[in-house]
């Protein structure tokens, strides 16, 4: 009888642990967020960027989040007006060049912030040419006033030359549009809408990351 009681208690304990799920570490939480963020790679968002007068499709090349040892989060994404890198190697007049289409652009954003400064997480409004039918959407993290940093870079070809037959565009360079970094109270994170639960999953993970960082900073705080 005593053995049966012990067995039943062990089974109950196992079931409780299984139903509640194991607690994730900070690193495991970031890995989970990244797994969801990477889903946008290969998909697009409709935007007016880089001075466009109309909207065009911007394809995601990477979309990732990292956290440093001092608990600063860095979120990076890069979009291009082509779905794949367009650099191709050509030999012109005996010299080797990497050439691109004239209109090839890459636009990247880098946000830095502390999870403890997160006030709320909401669905971002449709603006800047975005469409409700796009496969990728943005969530908006609202931070304590001006506690985040944002850097925006644009990559484009900077050199043009011709031979007797063709035009060539080379020297692809990335330049910052705000080299001093801009303070911000908003962070826009892109996610794939195909899974209707993605917004809530990523939101919960970010809120959980905030609680982990807060507990690490002050384990006996309220």
CSV table of C-alpha atoms in Angstrom, one decimal:
chain,number,residue,atom,x,y,z
A,1,UNK,CA,0.0,0.0,0.0
A,2,UNK,CA,2.8,2.4,0.9
A,3,UNK,CA,4.6,1.7,-2.4
A,4,UNK,CA,1.4,2.3,-4.3
A,5,UNK,CA,0.9,5.7,-2.5
A,6,UNK,CA,4.5,6.7,-3.3
A,7,UNK,CA,4.0,5.7,-7.0
A,8,UNK,CA,0.8,7.7,-7.3
A,9,UNK,CA,2.5,10.8,-5.7
A,10,UNK,CA,5.4,10.5,-8.2
A,11,UNK,CA,3.0,10.2,-11.1
A,12,UNK,CA,1.0,13.2,-9.9
A,13,UNK,CA,4.2,15.2,-9.6
A,14,UNK,CA,5.3,14.2,-13.1
A,15,UNK,CA,1.9,15.2,-14.6
A,16,UNK,CA,2.0,18.6,-12.9
A,17,UNK,CA,5.5,19.3,-14.2
A,18,UNK,CA,4.5,18.2,-17.7
A,19,UNK,CA,1.3,20.3,-17.8
A,20,UNK,CA,2.9,23.4,-16.5
A,21,UNK,CA,6.0,23.1,-18.7
A,22,UNK,CA,9.6,23.6,-17.6
A,23,UNK,CA,10.8,27.1,-16.9
A,24,UNK,CA,12.9,28.6,-19.6
A,25,UNK,CA,16.2,30.3,-19.0
A,26,UNK,CA,17.0,33.7,-20.5
A,27,UNK,CA,19.0,32.1,-23.3
A,28,UNK,CA,16.3,29.6,-24.0
A,29,UNK,CA,13.7,32.4,-24.2
A,30,UNK,CA,15.9,34.4,-26.6
A,31,UNK,CA,16.4,31.2,-28.7
A,32,UNK,CA,12.6,30.7,-28.9
A,33,UNK,CA,12.0,34.3,-29.9
A,34,UNK,CA,14.6,33.9,-32.6
A,35,UNK,CA,13.0,30.8,-33.9
A,36,UNK,CA,9.8,32.7,-34.4
A,37,UNK,CA,11.5,35.8,-35.9
A,38,UNK,CA,13.4,33.7,-38.5
A,39,UNK,CA,10.1,32.6,-40.0
A,40,UNK,CA,9.8,35.9,-41.9
A,41,UNK,CA,13.0,35.2,-44.0
A,42,UNK,CA,11.9,34.8,-47.6
A,43,UNK,CA,8.7,36.7,-47.1
A,44,UNK,CA,7.9,40.3,-47.7
A,45,UNK,CA,6.2,43.4,-46.5
A,46,UNK,CA,4.8,46.2,-48.7
A,47,UNK,CA,6.5,49.5,-47.8
A,48,UNK,CA,7.5,52.9,-49.0
A,49,UNK,CA,11.2,53.1,-48.2
A,50,UNK,CA,14.3,55.0,-49.3
A,51,UNK,CA,12.3,57.9,-50.7
A,52,UNK,CA,10.0,55.9,-52.9
A,53,UNK,CA,6.9,57.7,-54.1
A,54,UNK,CA,5.0,54.4,-54.3
A,55,UNK,CA,5.1,51.1,-52.4
A,56,UNK,CA,7.1,48.1,-53.3
A,57,UNK,CA,7.8,44.7,-51.8
A,58,UNK,CA,10.6,44.5,-49.4
A,59,UNK,CA,11.9,41.0,-48.8
A,60,UNK,CA,13.3,39.8,-45.4
A,61,UNK,CA,16.9,38.6,-45.5
A,62,UNK,CA,17.4,38.3,-41.8
A,63,UNK,CA,15.4,39.0,-38.6
A,64,UNK,CA,17.0,38.3,-35.3
A,65,UNK,CA,17.3,39.2,-31.6
A,66,UNK,CA,20.2,38.9,-29.2
A,67,UNK,CA,20.9,39.7,-25.6
A,68,UNK,CA,24.2,40.7,-24.1
A,69,UNK,CA,25.8,39.8,-20.8
A,70,UNK,CA,24.5,43.1,-19.3
A,71,UNK,CA,21.0,42.3,-20.4
A,72,UNK,CA,20.8,44.8,-23.4
A,73,UNK,CA,18.7,43.5,-26.2
A,74,UNK,CA,19.6,44.1,-29.8
A,75,UNK,CA,17.0,43.5,-32.5
A,76,UNK,CA,18.2,43.5,-36.2
A,77,UNK,CA,16.4,43.1,-39.4
A,78,UNK,CA,17.4,43.5,-43.1
A,79,UNK,CA,15.1,43.9,-46.0
A,80,UNK,CA,15.9,44.2,-49.7
A,81,UNK,CA,13.9,45.1,-52.8
A,82,UNK,CA,15.1,41.7,-54.2
A,83,UNK,CA,14.3,38.4,-52.7
A,84,UNK,CA,18.0,37.3,-53.0
A,85,UNK,CA,21.4,38.9,-53.0
A,86,UNK,CA,22.0,40.2,-56.6
A,87,UNK,CA,25.8,40.5,-56.5
A,88,UNK,CA,27.4,38.5,-59.4
A,89,UNK,CA,31.1,38.3,-60.3
A,90,UNK,CA,32.0,39.5,-63.8
A,91,UNK,CA,35.4,40.1,-65.5
A,92,UNK,CA,35.4,43.4,-67.4
A,93,UNK,CA,38.5,44.4,-69.4
A,94,UNK,CA,40.5,41.8,-67.4
A,95,UNK,CA,39.4,43.0,-64.0
A,96,UNK,CA,37.2,41.2,-61.5
A,97,UNK,CA,34.0,43.1,-60.3
A,98,UNK,CA,31.0,42.2,-58.2
A,99,UNK,CA,28.1,43.9,-60.1
A,100,UNK,CA,24.5,44.6,-59.1
A,101,UNK,CA,21.3,45.8,-60.7
A,102,UNK,CA,21.2,49.6,-60.7
A,103,UNK,CA,18.2,49.7,-58.3
A,104,UNK,CA,19.4,47.1,-55.8
A,105,UNK,CA,18.9,48.2,-52.2
A,106,UNK,CA,19.3,46.7,-48.7
A,107,UNK,CA,17.7,48.5,-45.7
A,108,UNK,CA,18.5,47.5,-42.2
A,109,UNK,CA,17.3,48.6,-38.8
A,110,UNK,CA,19.1,47.9,-35.5
A,111,UNK,CA,17.2,48.6,-32.2
A,112,UNK,CA,18.8,48.4,-28.7
A,113,UNK,CA,16.9,48.4,-25.5
A,114,UNK,CA,16.6,47.0,-22.0
A,115,UNK,CA,13.7,44.5,-21.5
A,116,UNK,CA,13.0,46.2,-18.1
A,117,UNK,CA,11.9,49.3,-20.0
A,118,UNK,CA,9.1,47.6,-21.8
A,119,UNK,CA,5.8,49.2,-20.9
A,120,UNK,CA,3.5,47.4,-23.4
A,121,UNK,CA,3.5,45.3,-26.6
A,122,UNK,CA,0.8,46.0,-29.3
A,123,UNK,CA,0.1,45.3,-32.9
A,124,UNK,CA,1.6,48.1,-34.9
A,125,UNK,CA,-0.8,50.3,-37.0
A,126,UNK,CA,-0.8,50.0,-40.8
A,127,UNK,CA,1.3,52.8,-42.0
A,128,UNK,CA,4.2,53.5,-44.5
A,129,UNK,CA,2.5,51.7,-47.3
A,130,UNK,CA,1.9,48.4,-45.4
A,131,UNK,CA,-1.0,46.3,-46.4
A,132,UNK,CA,-3.2,44.1,-44.2
A,133,UNK,CA,-2.7,41.3,-46.8
A,134,UNK,CA,1.1,41.2,-46.3
A,135,UNK,CA,2.4,37.9,-44.9
A,136,UNK,CA,4.6,39.8,-42.5
A,137,UNK,CA,3.3,42.2,-39.8
A,138,UNK,CA,4.9,44.4,-37.1
A,139,UNK,CA,4.4,44.4,-33.4
A,140,UNK,CA,5.2,47.6,-31.5
A,141,UNK,CA,7.1,47.5,-28.2
A,142,UNK,CA,6.4,50.7,-26.2
A,143,UNK,CA,9.4,51.6,-24.0
A,144,UNK,CA,9.9,54.1,-21.2
A,145,UNK,CA,10.4,57.5,-22.9
A,146,UNK,CA,13.5,57.5,-25.1
A,147,UNK,CA,15.2,54.6,-23.5
A,148,UNK,CA,15.8,52.7,-26.8
A,149,UNK,CA,18.3,53.4,-29.6
A,150,UNK,CA,17.6,53.0,-33.3
A,151,UNK,CA,20.1,52.9,-36.2
A,152,UNK,CA,19.1,52.7,-39.8
A,153,UNK,CA,21.4,51.8,-42.7
A,154,UNK,CA,20.9,51.8,-46.5
A,155,UNK,CA,23.0,49.8,-48.8
A,156,UNK,CA,23.3,50.7,-52.5
A,157,UNK,CA,25.7,50.7,-55.4
A,158,UNK,CA,28.0,53.7,-55.6
A,159,UNK,CA,30.0,53.2,-58.8
A,160,UNK,CA,28.9,53.1,-62.4
A,161,UNK,CA,31.0,52.5,-65.5
A,162,UNK,CA,30.6,51.2,-69.0
A,163,UNK,CA,32.5,49.3,-71.6
A,164,UNK,CA,31.7,49.1,-75.3
A,165,UNK,CA,28.6,47.0,-74.7
A,166,UNK,CA,27.2,47.3,-71.2
A,167,UNK,CA,26.6,49.4,-68.1
A,168,UNK,CA,28.0,48.1,-64.8
A,169,UNK,CA,27.1,49.0,-61.2
A,170,UNK,CA,29.5,48.1,-58.5
A,171,UNK,CA,30.9,49.0,-55.1
A,172,UNK,CA,27.9,48.1,-52.9
A,173,UNK,CA,28.2,50.1,-49.7
A,174,UNK,CA,26.1,50.5,-46.5
A,175,UNK,CA,25.7,54.0,-45.1
A,176,UNK,CA,23.9,55.0,-41.9
A,177,UNK,CA,21.1,57.5,-42.3
A,178,UNK,CA,21.4,58.4,-38.6
A,179,UNK,CA,25.1,57.9,-37.7
A,180,UNK,CA,24.7,59.2,-34.2
A,181,UNK,CA,21.9,56.7,-33.4
A,182,UNK,CA,18.4,58.0,-32.6
A,183,UNK,CA,16.7,57.6,-29.3
A,184,UNK,CA,13.3,56.0,-29.5
A,185,UNK,CA,10.3,54.9,-27.4
A,186,UNK,CA,9.1,52.5,-30.0
A,187,UNK,CA,10.6,49.2,-31.3
A,188,UNK,CA,9.0,47.6,-34.3
A,189,UNK,CA,9.5,43.8,-34.5
A,190,UNK,CA,8.5,41.9,-37.6
A,191,UNK,CA,6.8,38.5,-37.4
A,192,UNK,CA,5.0,36.1,-39.8
A,193,UNK,CA,1.2,36.3,-39.7
A,194,UNK,CA,0.6,32.8,-41.2
A,195,UNK,CA,0.3,31.3,-37.7
A,196,UNK,CA,-2.4,33.3,-36.1
A,197,UNK,CA,-0.9,32.7,-32.6
A,198,UNK,CA,2.5,34.1,-33.4
A,199,UNK,CA,1.8,37.6,-32.1
A,200,UNK,CA,0.7,36.3,-28.7
A,201,UNK,CA,3.6,33.8,-28.5
A,202,UNK,CA,6.3,36.4,-29.2
A,203,UNK,CA,4.6,38.9,-26.9
A,204,UNK,CA,4.5,36.4,-24.0
A,205,UNK,CA,8.1,35.4,-24.6
A,206,UNK,CA,9.2,39.1,-24.5
A,207,UNK,CA,7.2,39.7,-21.3
A,208,UNK,CA,8.8,36.6,-19.8
A,209,UNK,CA,12.2,37.8,-20.8
A,210,UNK,CA,11.4,41.1,-19.1
A,211,UNK,CA,10.5,39.2,-15.9
A,212,UNK,CA,13.7,37.1,-16.0
A,213,UNK,CA,15.9,40.2,-16.4
A,214,UNK,CA,14.1,42.0,-13.6
A,215,UNK,CA,14.5,39.0,-11.3
A,216,UNK,CA,18.2,38.8,-12.2
A,217,UNK,CA,18.7,42.5,-11.5
A,218,UNK,CA,16.7,42.4,-8.2
A,219,UNK,CA,15.8,38.8,-7.1
A,220,UNK,CA,14.0,40.0,-4.0
A,221,UNK,CA,12.1,42.9,-5.5
A,222,UNK,CA,8.4,43.0,-5.7
